[in-house]
JSON list of C-alpha atoms in Angstrom, two decimals:
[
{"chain": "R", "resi": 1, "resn": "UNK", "atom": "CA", "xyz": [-2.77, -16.17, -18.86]},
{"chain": "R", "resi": 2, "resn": "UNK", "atom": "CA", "xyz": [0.32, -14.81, -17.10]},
{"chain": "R", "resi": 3, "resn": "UNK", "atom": "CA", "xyz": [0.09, -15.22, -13.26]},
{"chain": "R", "resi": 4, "resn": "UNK", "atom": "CA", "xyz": [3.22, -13.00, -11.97]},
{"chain": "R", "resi": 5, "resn": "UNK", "atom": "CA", "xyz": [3.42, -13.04, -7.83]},
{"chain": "R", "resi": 6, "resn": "UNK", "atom": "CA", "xyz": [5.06, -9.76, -6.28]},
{"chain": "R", "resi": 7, "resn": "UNK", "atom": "CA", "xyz": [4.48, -7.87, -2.75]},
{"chain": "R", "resi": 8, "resn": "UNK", "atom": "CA", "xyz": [1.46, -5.59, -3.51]},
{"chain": "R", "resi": 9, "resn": "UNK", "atom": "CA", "xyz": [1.94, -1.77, -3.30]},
{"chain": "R", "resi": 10, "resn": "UNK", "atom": "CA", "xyz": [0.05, 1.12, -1.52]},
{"chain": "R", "resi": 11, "resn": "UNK", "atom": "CA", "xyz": [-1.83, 2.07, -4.85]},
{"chain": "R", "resi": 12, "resn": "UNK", "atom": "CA", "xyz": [-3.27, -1.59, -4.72]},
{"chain": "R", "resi": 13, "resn": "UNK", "atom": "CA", "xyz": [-4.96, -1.10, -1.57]},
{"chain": "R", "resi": 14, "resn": "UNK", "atom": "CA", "xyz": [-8.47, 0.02, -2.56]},
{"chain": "R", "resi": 15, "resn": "UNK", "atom": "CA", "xyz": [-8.42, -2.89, -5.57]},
{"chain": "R", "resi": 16, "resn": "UNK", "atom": "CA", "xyz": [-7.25, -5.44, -3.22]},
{"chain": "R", "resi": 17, "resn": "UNK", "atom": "CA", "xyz": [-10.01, -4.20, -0.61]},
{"chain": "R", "resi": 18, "resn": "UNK", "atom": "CA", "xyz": [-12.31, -4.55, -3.47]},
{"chain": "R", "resi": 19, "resn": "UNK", "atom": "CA", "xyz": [-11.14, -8.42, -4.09]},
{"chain": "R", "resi": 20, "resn": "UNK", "atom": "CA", "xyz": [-11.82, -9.44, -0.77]},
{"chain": "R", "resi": 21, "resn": "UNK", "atom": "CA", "xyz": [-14.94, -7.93, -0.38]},
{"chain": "R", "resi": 22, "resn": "UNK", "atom": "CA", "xyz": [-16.31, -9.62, -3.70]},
{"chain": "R", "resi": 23, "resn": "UNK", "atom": "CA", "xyz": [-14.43, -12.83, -3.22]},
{"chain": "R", "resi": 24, "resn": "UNK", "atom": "CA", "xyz": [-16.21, -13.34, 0.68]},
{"chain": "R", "resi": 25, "resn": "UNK", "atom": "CA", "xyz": [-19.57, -11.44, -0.31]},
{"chain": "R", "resi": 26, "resn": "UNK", "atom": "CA", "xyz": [-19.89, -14.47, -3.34]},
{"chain": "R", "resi": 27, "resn": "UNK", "atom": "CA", "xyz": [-18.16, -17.56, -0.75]},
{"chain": "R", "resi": 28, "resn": "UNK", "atom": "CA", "xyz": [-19.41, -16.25, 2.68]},
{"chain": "R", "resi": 29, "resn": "UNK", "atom": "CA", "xyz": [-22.68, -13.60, 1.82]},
{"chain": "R", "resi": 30, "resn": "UNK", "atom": "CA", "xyz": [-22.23, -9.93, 2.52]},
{"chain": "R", "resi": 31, "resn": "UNK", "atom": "CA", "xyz": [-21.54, -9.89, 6.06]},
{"chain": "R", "resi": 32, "resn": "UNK", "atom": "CA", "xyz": [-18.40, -11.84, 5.74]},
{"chain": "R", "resi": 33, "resn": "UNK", "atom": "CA", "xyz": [-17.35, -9.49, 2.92]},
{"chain": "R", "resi": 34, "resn": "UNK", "atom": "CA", "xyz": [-18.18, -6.40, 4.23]},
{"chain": "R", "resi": 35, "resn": "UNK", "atom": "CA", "xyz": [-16.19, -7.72, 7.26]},
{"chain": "R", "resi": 36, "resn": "UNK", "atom": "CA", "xyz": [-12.92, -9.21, 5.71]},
{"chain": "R", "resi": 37, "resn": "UNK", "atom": "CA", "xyz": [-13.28, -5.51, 3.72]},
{"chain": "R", "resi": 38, "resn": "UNK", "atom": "CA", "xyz": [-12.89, -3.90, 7.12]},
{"chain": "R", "resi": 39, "resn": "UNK", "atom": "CA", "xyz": [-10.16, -6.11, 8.00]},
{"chain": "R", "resi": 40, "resn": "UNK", "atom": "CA", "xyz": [-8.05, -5.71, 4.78]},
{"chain": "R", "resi": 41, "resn": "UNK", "atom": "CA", "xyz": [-8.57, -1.96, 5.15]},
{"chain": "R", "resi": 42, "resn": "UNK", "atom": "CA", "xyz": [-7.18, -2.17, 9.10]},
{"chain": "R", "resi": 43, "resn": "UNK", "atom": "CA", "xyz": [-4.54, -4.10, 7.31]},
{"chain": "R", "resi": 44, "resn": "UNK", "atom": "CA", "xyz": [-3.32, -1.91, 5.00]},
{"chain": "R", "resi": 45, "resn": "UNK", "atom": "CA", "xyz": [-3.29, 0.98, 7.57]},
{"chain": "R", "resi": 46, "resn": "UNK", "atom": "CA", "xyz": [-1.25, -0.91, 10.09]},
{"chain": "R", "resi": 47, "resn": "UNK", "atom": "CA", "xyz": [1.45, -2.26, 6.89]},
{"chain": "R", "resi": 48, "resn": "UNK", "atom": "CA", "xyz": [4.36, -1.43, 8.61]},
{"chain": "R", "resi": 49, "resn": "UNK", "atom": "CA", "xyz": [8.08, -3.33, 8.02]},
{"chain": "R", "resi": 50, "resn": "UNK", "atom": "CA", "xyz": [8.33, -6.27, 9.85]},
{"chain": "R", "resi": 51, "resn": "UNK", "atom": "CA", "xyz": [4.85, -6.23, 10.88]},
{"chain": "R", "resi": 52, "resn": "UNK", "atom": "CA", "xyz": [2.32, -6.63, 7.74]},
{"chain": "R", "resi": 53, "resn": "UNK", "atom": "CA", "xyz": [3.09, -8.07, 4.39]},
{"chain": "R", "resi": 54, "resn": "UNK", "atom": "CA", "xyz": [0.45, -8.27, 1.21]},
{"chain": "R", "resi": 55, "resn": "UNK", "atom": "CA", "xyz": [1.78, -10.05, -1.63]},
{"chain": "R", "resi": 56, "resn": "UNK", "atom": "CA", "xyz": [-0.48, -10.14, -4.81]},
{"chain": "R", "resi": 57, "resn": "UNK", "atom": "CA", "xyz": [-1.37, -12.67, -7.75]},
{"chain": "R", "resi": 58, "resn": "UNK", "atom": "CA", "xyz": [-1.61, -10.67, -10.86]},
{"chain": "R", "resi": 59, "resn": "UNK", "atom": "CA", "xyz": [-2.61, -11.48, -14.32]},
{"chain": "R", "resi": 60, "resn": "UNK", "atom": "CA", "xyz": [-1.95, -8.74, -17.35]},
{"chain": "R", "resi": 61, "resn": "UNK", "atom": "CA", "xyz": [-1.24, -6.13, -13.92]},
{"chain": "R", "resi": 62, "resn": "UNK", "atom": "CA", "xyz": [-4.67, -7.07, -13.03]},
{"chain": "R", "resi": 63, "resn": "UNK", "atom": "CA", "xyz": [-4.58, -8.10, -8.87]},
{"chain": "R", "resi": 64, "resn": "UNK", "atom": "CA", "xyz": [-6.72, -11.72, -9.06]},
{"chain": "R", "resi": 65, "resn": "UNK", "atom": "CA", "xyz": [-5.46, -12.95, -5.83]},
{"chain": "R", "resi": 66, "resn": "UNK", "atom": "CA", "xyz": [-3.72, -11.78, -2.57]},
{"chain": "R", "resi": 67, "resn": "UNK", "atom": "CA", "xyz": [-2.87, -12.93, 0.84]},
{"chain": "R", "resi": 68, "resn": "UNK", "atom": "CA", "xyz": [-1.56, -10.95, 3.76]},
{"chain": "R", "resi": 69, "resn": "UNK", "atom": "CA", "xyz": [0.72, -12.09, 6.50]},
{"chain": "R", "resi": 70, "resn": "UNK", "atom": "CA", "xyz": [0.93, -10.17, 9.74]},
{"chain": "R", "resi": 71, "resn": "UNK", "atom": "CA", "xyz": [3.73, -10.68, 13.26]},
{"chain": "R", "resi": 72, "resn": "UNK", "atom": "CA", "xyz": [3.15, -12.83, 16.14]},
{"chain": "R", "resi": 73, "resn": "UNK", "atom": "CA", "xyz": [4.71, -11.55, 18.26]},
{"chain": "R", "resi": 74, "resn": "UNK", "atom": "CA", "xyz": [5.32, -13.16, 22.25]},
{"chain": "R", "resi": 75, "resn": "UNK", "atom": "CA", "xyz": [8.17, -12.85, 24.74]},
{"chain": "R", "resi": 76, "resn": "UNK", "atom": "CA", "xyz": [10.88, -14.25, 22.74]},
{"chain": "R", "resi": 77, "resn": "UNK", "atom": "CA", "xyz": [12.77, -13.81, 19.98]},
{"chain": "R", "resi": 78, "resn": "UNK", "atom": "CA", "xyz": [10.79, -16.41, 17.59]},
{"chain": "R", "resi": 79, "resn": "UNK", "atom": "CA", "xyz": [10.09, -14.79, 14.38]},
{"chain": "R", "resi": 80, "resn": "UNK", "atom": "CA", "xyz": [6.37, -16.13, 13.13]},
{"chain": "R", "resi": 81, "resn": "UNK", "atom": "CA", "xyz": [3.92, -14.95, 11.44]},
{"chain": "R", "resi": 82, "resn": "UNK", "atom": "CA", "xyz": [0.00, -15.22, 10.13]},
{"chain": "R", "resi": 83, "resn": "UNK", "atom": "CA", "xyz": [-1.02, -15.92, 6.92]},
{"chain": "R", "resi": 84, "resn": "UNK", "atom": "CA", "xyz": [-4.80, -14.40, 6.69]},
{"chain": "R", "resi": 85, "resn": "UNK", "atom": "CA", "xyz": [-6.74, -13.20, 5.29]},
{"chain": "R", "resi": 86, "resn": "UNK", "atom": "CA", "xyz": [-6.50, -14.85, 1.57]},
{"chain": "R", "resi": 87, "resn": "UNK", "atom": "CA", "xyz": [-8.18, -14.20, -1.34]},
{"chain": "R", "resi": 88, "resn": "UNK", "atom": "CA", "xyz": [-8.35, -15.42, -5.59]},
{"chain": "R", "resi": 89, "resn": "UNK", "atom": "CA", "xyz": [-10.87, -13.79, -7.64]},
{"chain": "R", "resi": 90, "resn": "UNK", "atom": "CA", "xyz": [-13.78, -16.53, -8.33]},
{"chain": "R", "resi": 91, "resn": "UNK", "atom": "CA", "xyz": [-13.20, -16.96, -11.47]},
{"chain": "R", "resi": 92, "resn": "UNK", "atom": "CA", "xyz": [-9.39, -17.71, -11.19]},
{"chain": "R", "resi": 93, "resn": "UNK", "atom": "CA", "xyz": [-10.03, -20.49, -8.11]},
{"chain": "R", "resi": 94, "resn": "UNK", "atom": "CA", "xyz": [-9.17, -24.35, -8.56]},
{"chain": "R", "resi": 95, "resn": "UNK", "atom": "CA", "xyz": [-6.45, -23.29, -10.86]},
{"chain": "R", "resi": 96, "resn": "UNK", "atom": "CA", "xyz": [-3.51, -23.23, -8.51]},
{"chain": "R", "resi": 97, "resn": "UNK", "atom": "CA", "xyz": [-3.02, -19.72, -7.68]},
{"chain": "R", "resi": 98, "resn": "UNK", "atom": "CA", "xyz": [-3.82, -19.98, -4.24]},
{"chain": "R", "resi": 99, "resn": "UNK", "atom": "CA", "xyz": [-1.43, -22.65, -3.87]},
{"chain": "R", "resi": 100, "resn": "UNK", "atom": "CA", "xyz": [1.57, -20.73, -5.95]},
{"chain": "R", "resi": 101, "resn": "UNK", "atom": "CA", "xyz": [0.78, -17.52, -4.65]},
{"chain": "R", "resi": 102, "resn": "UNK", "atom": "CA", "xyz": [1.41, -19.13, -0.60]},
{"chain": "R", "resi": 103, "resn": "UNK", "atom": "CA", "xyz": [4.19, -20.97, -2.06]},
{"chain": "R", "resi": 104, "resn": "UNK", "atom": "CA", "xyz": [5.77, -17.50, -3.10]},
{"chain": "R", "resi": 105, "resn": "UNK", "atom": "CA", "xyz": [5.17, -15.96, 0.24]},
{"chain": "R", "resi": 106, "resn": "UNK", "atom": "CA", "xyz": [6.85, -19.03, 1.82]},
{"chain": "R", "resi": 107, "resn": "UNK", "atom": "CA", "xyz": [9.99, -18.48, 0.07]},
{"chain": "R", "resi": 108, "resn": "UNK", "atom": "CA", "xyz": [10.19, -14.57, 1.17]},
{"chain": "R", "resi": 109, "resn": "UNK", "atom": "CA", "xyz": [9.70, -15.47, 4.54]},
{"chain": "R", "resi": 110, "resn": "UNK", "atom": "CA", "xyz": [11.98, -18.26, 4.50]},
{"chain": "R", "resi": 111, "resn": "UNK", "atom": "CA", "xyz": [14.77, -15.41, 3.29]},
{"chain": "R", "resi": 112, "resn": "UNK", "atom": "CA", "xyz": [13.97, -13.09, 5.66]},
{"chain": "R", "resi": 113, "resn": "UNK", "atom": "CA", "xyz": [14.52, -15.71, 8.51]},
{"chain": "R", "resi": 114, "resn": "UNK", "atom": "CA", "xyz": [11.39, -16.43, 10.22]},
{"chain": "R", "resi": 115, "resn": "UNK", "atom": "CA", "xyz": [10.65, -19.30, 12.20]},
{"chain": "R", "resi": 116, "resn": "UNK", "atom": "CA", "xyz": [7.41, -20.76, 11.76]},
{"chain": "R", "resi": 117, "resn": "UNK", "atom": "CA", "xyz": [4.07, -19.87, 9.81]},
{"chain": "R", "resi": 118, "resn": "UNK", "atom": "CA", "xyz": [0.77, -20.54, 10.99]},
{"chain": "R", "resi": 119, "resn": "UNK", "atom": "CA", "xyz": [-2.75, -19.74, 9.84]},
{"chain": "R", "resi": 120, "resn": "UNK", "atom": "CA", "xyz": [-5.82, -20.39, 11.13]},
{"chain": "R", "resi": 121, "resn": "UNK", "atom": "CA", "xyz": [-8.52, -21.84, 8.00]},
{"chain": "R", "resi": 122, "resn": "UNK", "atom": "CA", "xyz": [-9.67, -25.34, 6.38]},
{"chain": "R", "resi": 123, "resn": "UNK", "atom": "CA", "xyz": [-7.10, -27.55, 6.88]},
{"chain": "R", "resi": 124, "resn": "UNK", "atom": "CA", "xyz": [-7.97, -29.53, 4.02]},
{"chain": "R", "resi": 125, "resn": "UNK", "atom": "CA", "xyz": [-6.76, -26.63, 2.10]},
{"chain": "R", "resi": 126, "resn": "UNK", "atom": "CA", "xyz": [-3.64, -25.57, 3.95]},
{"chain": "R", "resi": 127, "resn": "UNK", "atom": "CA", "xyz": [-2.57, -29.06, 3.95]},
{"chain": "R", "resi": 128, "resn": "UNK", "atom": "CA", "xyz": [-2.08, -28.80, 0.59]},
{"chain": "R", "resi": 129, "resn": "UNK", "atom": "CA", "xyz": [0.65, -26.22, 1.14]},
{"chain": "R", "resi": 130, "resn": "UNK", "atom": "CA", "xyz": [2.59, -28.17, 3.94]},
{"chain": "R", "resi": 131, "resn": "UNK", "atom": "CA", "xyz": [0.81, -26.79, 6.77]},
{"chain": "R", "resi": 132, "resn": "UNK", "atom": "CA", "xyz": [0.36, -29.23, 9.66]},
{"chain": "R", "resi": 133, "resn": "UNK", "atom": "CA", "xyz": [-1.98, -28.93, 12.36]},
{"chain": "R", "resi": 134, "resn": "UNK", "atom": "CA", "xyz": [-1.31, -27.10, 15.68]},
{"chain": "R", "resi": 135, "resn": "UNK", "atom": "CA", "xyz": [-1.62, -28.19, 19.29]},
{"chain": "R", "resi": 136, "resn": "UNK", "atom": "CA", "xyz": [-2.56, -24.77, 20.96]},
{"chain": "R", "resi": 137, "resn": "UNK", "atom": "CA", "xyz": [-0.18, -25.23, 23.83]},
{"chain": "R", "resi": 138, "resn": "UNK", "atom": "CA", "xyz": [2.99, -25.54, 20.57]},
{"chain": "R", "resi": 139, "resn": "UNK", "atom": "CA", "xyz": [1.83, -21.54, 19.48]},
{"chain": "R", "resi": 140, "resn": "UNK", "atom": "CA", "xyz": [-1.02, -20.21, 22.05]},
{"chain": "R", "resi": 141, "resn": "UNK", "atom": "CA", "xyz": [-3.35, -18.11, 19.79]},
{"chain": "R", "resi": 142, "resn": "UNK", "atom": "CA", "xyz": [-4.45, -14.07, 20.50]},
{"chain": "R", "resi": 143, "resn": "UNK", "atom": "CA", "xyz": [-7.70, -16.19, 21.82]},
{"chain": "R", "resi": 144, "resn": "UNK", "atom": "CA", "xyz": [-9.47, -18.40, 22.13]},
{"chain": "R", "resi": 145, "resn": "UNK", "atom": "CA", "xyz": [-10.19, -20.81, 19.05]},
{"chain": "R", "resi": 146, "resn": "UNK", "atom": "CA", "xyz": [-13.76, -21.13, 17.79]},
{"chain": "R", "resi": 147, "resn": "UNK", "atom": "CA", "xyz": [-12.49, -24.02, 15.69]},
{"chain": "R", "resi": 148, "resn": "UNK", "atom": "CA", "xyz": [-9.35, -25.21, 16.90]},
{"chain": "R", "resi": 149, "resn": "UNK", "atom": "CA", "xyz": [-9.13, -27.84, 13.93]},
{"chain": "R", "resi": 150, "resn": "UNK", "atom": "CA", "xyz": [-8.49, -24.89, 11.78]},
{"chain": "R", "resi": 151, "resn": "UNK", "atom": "CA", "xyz": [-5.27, -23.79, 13.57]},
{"chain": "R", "resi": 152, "resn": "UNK", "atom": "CA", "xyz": [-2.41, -24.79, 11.58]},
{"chain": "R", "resi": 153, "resn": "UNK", "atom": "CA", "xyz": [1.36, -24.30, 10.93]},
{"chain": "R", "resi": 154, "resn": "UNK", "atom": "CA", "xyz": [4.45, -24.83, 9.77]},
{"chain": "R", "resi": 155, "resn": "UNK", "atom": "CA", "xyz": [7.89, -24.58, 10.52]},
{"chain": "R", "resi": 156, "resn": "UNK", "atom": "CA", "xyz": [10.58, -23.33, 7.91]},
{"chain": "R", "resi": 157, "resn": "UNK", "atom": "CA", "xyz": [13.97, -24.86, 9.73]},
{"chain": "R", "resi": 158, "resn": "UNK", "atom": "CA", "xyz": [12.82, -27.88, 11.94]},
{"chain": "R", "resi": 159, "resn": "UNK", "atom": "CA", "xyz": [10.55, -30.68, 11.31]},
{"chain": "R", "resi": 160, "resn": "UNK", "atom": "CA", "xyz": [7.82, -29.38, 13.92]},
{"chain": "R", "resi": 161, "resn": "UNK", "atom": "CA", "xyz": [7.67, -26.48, 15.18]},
{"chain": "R", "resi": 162, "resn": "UNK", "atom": "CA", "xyz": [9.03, -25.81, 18.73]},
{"chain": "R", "resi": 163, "resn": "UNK", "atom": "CA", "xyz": [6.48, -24.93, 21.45]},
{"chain": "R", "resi": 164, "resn": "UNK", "atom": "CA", "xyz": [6.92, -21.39, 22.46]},
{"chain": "R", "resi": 165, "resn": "UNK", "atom": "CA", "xyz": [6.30, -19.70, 25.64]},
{"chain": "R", "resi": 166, "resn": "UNK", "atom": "CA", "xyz": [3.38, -17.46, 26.40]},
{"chain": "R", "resi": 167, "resn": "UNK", "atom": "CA", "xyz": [0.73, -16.34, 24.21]},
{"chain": "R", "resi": 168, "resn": "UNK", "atom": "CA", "xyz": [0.63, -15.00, 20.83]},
{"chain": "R", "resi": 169, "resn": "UNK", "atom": "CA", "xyz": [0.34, -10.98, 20.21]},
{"chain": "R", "resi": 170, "resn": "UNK", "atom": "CA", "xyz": [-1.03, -10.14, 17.03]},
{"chain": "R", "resi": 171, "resn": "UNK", "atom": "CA", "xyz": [-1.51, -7.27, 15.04]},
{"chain": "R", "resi": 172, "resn": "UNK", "atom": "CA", "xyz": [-4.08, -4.63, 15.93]},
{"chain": "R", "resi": 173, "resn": "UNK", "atom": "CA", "xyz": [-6.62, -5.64, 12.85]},
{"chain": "R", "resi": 174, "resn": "UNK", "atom": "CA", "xyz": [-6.96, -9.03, 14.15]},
{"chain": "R", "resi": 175, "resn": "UNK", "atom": "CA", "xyz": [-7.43, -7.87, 17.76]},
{"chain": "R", "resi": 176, "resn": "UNK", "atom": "CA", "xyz": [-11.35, -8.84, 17.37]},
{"chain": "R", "resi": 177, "resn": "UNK", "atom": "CA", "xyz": [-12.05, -12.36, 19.29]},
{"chain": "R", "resi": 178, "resn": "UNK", "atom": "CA", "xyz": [-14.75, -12.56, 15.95]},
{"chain": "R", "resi": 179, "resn": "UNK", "atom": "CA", "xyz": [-11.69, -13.70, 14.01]},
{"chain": "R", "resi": 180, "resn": "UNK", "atom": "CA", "xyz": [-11.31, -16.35, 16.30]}
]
């Protein structure tokens, strides 16, 4: 096995689409699939500089895993950003990918300057890759939190991350309060 972690491409799209579908149809039932398919598929639409990154886990050019991370934007300057939806094929999980694969996406972000990084998942998880629960009035989300336990961050230049003013503004694929 040879796990190489890069920014996806446009020809990925449909393959990555397919990932997430299988990955939440065999975790979540077909629903959830058919809706993070949707979602991805928004995604990909809206991937525009500065405003929607994929980077993919590949084995022998094969995508296995990927993870996209999308702008929050609000009335400052703060540069932050999303990390959802992720995905590693079934058969690759509980081997570190998932893990590696955020780590990588860390480190481009980090270069490119941006603030903070939050997500919005099992913390138990995203512990594991330094994120730190988030007090909604630090990073207000789009809306309102179904389970604010999940909602998570991290900061890449201070110890916490600074409260900002104002409520987040995400992308257009996430503008669904079902995400939430």
């Amino acid at each position: 096995m040879s796990i190489q972690f890069r920014t996806c491409t446009a020809e990925e799209a449909k393959s990555i689409q397919a990932l997430f579908v299988s990955v939440f149809t065999t975790s979540e039932g077909e629903a959830e699939g058919k809706m993070l398919g949707t979602l991805v598929e928004n995604l990909f639409t809206e991937k525009t500089p500065e405003q929607v990154y994929c980077y993919v886990a590949t084995d022998q050019d094969q995508a296995i895993g990927s993870l996209f991370l999308s702008r929050l934007t609000f009335t400052t300057t703060e540069r932050v950003y999303m990390l959802a939806p992720v995905a590693i094929a079934t058969q690759y999980q509980g081997q570190g990918i998932g893990k590696a694969l955020i780590r990588h996406a860390n480190q481009e972000l980090r270069s490119m300057g941006v603030h903070s990084l939050v997500t919005y998942g099992d913390p138990a998880f995203y512990s594991k890759v330094g994120f730190l629960p988030l007090n909604t009035d630090i990073i207000r989300p789009p809306y309102p939190l179904s389970q604010p336990i999940g909602w998570l961050g991290q900061s890449f230049f201070h110890e916490h991350i600074e409260p900002i003013p104002g409520t987040a503004q995400c992308v257009p694929a996430f503008r669904n309060p079902d995400f939430w």
